[in-house]
Backbone as CSV, one residue per row, in Angstrom:
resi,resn,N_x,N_y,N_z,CA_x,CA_y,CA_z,C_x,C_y,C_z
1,UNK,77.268,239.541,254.730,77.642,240.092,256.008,78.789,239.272,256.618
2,UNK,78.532,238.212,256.488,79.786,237.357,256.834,81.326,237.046,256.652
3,UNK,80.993,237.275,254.981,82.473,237.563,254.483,83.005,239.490,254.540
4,UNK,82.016,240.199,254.765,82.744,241.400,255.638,83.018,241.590,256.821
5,UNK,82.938,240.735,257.946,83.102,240.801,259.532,84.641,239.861,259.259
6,UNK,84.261,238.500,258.268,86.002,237.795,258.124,86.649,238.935,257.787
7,UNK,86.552,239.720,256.319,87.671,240.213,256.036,87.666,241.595,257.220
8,UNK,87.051,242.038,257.606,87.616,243.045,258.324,88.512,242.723,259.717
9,UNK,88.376,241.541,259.720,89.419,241.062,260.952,90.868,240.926,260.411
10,UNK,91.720,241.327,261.119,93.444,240.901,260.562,93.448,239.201,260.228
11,UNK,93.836,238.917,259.643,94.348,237.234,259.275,94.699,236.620,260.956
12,UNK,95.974,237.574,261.504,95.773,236.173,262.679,94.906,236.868,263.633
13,UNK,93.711,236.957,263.400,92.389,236.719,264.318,91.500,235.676,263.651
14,UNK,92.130,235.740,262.713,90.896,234.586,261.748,90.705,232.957,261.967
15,UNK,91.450,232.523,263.207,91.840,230.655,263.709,90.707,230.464,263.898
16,UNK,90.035,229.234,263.285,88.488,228.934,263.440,88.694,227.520,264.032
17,UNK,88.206,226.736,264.737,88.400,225.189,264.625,88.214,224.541,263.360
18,UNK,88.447,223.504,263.439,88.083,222.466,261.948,87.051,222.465,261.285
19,UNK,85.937,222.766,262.554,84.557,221.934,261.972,83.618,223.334,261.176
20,UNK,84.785,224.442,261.011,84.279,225.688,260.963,84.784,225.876,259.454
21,UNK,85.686,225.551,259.147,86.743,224.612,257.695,85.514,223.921,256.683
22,UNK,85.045,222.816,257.296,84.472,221.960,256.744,82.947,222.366,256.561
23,UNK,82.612,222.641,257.490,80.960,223.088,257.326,80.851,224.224,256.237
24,UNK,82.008,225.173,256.052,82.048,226.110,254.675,82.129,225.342,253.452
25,UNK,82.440,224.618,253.299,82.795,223.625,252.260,81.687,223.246,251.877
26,UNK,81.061,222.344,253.521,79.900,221.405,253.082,78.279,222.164,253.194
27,UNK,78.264,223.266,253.493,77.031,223.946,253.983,76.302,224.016,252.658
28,UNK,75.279,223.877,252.677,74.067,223.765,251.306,72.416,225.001,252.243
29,UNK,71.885,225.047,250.966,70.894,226.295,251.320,71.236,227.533,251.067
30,UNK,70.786,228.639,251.292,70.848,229.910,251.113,71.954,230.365,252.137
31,UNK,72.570,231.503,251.633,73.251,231.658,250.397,73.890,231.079,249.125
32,UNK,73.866,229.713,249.900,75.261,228.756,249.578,74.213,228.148,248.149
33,UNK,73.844,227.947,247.860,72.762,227.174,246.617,72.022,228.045,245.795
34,UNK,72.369,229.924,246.078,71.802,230.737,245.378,72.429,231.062,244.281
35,UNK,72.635,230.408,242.806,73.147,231.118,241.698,74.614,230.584,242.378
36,UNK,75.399,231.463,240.927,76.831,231.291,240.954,77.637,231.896,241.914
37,UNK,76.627,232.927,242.081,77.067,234.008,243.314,77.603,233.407,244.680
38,UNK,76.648,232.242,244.865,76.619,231.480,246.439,78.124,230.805,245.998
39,UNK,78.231,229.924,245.242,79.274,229.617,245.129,80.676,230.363,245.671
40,UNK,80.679,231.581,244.908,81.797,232.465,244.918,81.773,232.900,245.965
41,UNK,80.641,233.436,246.868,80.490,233.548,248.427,81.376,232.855,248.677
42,UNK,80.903,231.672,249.015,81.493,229.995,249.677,83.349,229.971,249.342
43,UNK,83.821,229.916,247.960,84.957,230.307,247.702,85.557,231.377,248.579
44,UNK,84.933,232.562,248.329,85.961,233.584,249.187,85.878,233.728,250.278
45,UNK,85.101,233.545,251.089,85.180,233.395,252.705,86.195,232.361,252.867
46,UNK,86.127,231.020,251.815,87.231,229.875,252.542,88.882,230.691,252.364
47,UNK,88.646,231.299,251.531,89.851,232.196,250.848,90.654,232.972,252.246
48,UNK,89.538,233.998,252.431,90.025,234.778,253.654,89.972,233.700,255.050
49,UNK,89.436,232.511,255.392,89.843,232.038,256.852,91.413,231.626,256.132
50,UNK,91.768,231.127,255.057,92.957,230.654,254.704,94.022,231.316,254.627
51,UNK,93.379,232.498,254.635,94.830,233.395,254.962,95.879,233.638,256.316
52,UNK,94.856,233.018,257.299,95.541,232.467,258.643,96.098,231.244,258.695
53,UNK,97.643,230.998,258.972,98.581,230.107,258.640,97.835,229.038,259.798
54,UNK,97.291,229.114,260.791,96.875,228.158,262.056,95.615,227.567,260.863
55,UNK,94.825,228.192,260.232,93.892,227.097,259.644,94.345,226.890,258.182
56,UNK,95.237,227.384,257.235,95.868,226.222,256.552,96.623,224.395,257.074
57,UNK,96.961,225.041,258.196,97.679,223.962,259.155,96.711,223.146,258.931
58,UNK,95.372,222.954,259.404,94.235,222.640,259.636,93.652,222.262,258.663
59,UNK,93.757,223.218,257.631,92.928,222.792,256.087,93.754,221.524,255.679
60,UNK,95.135,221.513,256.009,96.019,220.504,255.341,95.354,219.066,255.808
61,UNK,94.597,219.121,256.757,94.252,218.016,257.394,92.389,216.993,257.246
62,UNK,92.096,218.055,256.632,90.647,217.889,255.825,90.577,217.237,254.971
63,UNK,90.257,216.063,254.448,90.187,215.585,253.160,88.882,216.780,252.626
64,UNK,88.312,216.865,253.085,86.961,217.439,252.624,87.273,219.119,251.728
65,UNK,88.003,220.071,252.767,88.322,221.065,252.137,89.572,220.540,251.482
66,UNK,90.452,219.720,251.322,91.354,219.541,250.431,90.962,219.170,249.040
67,UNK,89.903,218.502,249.036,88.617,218.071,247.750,88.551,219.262,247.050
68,UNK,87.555,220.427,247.980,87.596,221.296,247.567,87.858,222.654,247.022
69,UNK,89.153,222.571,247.381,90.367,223.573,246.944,91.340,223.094,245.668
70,UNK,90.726,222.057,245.490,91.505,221.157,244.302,90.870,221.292,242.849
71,UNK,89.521,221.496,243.221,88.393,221.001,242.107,88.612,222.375,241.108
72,UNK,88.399,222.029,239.846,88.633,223.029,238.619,87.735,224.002,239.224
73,UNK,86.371,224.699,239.846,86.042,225.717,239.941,85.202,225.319,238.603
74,UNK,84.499,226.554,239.034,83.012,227.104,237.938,83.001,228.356,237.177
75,UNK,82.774,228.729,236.278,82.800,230.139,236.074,80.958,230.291,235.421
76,UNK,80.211,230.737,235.685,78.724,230.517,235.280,77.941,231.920,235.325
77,UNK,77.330,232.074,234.759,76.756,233.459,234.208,74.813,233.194,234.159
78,UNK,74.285,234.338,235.335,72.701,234.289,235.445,72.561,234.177,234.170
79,UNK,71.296,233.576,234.375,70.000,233.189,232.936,69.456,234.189,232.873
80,UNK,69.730,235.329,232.294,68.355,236.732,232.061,69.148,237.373,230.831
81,UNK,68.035,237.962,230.175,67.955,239.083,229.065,68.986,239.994,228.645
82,UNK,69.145,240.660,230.233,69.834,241.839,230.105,71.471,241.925,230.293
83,UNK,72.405,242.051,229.870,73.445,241.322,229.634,74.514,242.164,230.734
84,UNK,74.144,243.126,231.210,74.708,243.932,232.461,74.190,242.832,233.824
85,UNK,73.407,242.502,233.472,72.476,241.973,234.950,72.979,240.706,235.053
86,UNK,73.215,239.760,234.018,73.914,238.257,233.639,75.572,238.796,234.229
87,UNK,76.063,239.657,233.812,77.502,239.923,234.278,77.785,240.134,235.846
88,UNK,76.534,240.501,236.295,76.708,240.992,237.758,76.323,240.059,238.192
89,UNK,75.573,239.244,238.089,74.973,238.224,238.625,75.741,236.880,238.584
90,UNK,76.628,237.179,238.009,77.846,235.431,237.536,78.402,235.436,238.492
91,UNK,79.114,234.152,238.488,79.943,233.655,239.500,81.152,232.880,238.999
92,UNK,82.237,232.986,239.179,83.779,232.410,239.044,84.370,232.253,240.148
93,UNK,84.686,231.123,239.742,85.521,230.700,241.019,87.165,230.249,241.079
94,UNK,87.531,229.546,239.599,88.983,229.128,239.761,90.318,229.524,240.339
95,UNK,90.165,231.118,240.080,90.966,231.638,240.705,91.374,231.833,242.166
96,UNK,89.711,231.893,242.815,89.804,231.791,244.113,90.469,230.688,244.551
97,UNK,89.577,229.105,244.270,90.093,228.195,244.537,91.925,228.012,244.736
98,UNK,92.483,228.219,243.557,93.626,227.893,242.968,94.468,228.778,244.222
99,UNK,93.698,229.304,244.308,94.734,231.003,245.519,94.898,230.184,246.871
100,UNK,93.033,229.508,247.362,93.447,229.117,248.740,94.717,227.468,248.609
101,UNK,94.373,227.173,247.308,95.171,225.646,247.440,95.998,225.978,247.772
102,UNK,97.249,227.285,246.854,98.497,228.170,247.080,99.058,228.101,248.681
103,UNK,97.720,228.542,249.564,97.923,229.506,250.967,98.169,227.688,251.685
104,UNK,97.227,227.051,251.046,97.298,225.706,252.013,99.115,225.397,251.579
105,UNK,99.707,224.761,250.366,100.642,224.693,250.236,101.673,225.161,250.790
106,UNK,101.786,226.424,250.690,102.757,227.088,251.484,102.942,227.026,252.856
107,UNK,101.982,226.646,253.827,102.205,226.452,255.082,102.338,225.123,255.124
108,UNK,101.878,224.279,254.642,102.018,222.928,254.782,102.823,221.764,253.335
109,UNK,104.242,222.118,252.885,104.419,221.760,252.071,104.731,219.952,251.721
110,UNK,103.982,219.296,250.722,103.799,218.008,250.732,102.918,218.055,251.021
Protein backbone atom coordinates (compact mmCIF):
# COMPACT_ATOMS: atom_id res chain seq x y z
CA UNK A 1 0.00 0.00 0.00
CA UNK A 2 2.74 2.22 0.57
CA UNK A 3 4.72 2.00 -2.40
CA UNK A 4 1.28 2.72 -4.34
CA UNK A 5 0.25 6.05 -2.47
CA UNK A 6 4.48 7.00 -3.24
CA UNK A 7 4.15 6.17 -6.73
CA UNK A 8 0.89 7.67 -7.35
CA UNK A 9 2.12 11.02 -6.18
CA UNK A 10 4.12 13.20 -8.94
CA UNK A 11 7.98 13.08 -7.94
CA UNK A 12 7.98 16.72 -6.72
CA UNK A 13 5.41 15.88 -4.06
CA UNK A 14 7.57 13.15 -2.95
CA UNK A 15 10.28 15.63 -0.36
CA UNK A 16 10.34 13.52 2.77
CA UNK A 17 12.79 14.74 5.59
CA UNK A 18 15.97 12.70 6.22
CA UNK A 19 14.89 10.60 8.89
CA UNK A 20 12.20 9.29 6.39
CA UNK A 21 15.50 8.34 3.91
CA UNK A 22 17.06 6.45 6.58
CA UNK A 23 14.42 4.64 8.50
CA UNK A 24 13.60 2.95 4.79
CA UNK A 25 16.94 1.75 4.68
CA UNK A 26 17.13 0.82 8.30
CA UNK A 27 13.50 -0.47 9.10
CA UNK A 28 13.52 -4.37 9.97
CA UNK A 29 10.15 -6.54 10.58
CA UNK A 30 7.33 -7.07 8.37
CA UNK A 31 7.26 -6.31 5.41
CA UNK A 32 10.78 -5.45 5.43
CA UNK A 33 12.25 -9.16 6.70
CA UNK A 34 9.53 -11.05 4.66
CA UNK A 35 11.36 -13.15 1.88
CA UNK A 36 13.11 -11.48 -1.01
CA UNK A 37 10.03 -9.74 -1.72
CA UNK A 38 10.53 -7.33 1.49
CA UNK A 39 13.70 -6.56 0.24
CA UNK A 40 12.59 -5.44 -3.23
CA UNK A 41 9.67 -3.59 -1.42
CA UNK A 42 12.40 -1.66 0.59
CA UNK A 43 14.46 -1.11 -2.79
CA UNK A 44 11.64 0.36 -4.74
CA UNK A 45 9.96 2.66 -2.52
CA UNK A 46 13.71 4.12 -1.86
CA UNK A 47 13.69 4.18 -5.75
CA UNK A 48 10.51 6.25 -6.14
CA UNK A 49 11.25 8.90 -2.95
CA UNK A 50 14.60 9.25 -5.16
CA UNK A 51 13.09 10.35 -7.92
CA UNK A 52 12.56 13.76 -6.18
CA UNK A 53 15.74 15.84 -6.80
CA UNK A 54 15.11 17.65 -2.97
CA UNK A 55 15.72 14.03 -1.44
CA UNK A 56 18.58 12.90 -3.63
CA UNK A 57 20.04 16.26 -2.32
CA UNK A 58 19.43 14.65 0.98
CA UNK A 59 20.27 11.05 0.16
CA UNK A 60 23.73 12.57 -0.87
CA UNK A 61 24.09 13.33 2.71
CA UNK A 62 23.33 9.89 4.47
CA UNK A 63 26.11 7.74 4.95
CA UNK A 64 23.49 5.16 5.75
CA UNK A 65 21.38 5.28 2.47
CA UNK A 66 24.61 5.95 0.59
CA UNK A 67 25.77 2.30 2.07
CA UNK A 68 22.84 1.23 0.75
CA UNK A 69 22.46 2.23 -2.73
CA UNK A 70 26.00 1.09 -3.24
CA UNK A 71 25.74 -2.53 -2.06
CA UNK A 72 25.71 -5.31 -5.00
CA UNK A 73 21.90 -6.11 -4.28
CA UNK A 74 20.36 -9.67 -3.99
CA UNK A 75 18.64 -11.54 -6.50
CA UNK A 76 16.95 -14.70 -4.37
CA UNK A 77 14.22 -17.02 -5.29
CA UNK A 78 11.31 -18.62 -2.53
CA UNK A 79 12.11 -22.14 -1.21
CA UNK A 80 8.96 -24.16 -2.62
CA UNK A 81 8.19 -26.97 -5.10
CA UNK A 82 6.34 -25.26 -7.52
CA UNK A 83 8.49 -23.37 -9.83
CA UNK A 84 5.74 -20.61 -10.95
CA UNK A 85 5.29 -19.85 -7.18
CA UNK A 86 9.43 -19.65 -6.51
CA UNK A 87 9.35 -17.10 -9.61
CA UNK A 88 6.67 -14.96 -8.14
CA UNK A 89 7.78 -15.09 -4.95
CA UNK A 90 11.69 -13.92 -5.69
CA UNK A 91 13.16 -10.93 -5.15
CA UNK A 92 15.98 -8.82 -7.16
CA UNK A 93 17.24 -6.04 -6.41
CA UNK A 94 20.50 -4.76 -8.35
CA UNK A 95 18.94 -3.03 -10.74
CA UNK A 96 16.87 -1.09 -8.52
CA UNK A 97 19.68 -0.25 -6.38
CA UNK A 98 22.09 0.72 -9.26
CA UNK A 99 18.99 3.11 -10.70
CA UNK A 100 18.58 5.02 -7.26
CA UNK A 101 22.63 5.38 -6.93
CA UNK A 102 22.19 6.91 -10.81
CA UNK A 103 19.22 9.48 -9.47
CA UNK A 104 21.54 10.27 -6.32
CA UNK A 105 24.53 11.02 -8.74
CA UNK A 106 22.98 13.08 -11.01
CA UNK A 107 21.72 15.62 -8.65
CA UNK A 108 24.58 15.59 -6.56
CA UNK A 109 27.69 15.05 -8.69
CA UNK A 110 30.99 13.97 -6.64
Amino acid sequence: VVLDVVSALPPEERAVPPWVLSGVVAAEGPPWDDGPQGEELRANLLLQLLRTPANCTTAAKLTDVLDYVQQPGMKAKADTLFPMRAYLLSGETPDVLRSGARLIARQCPG
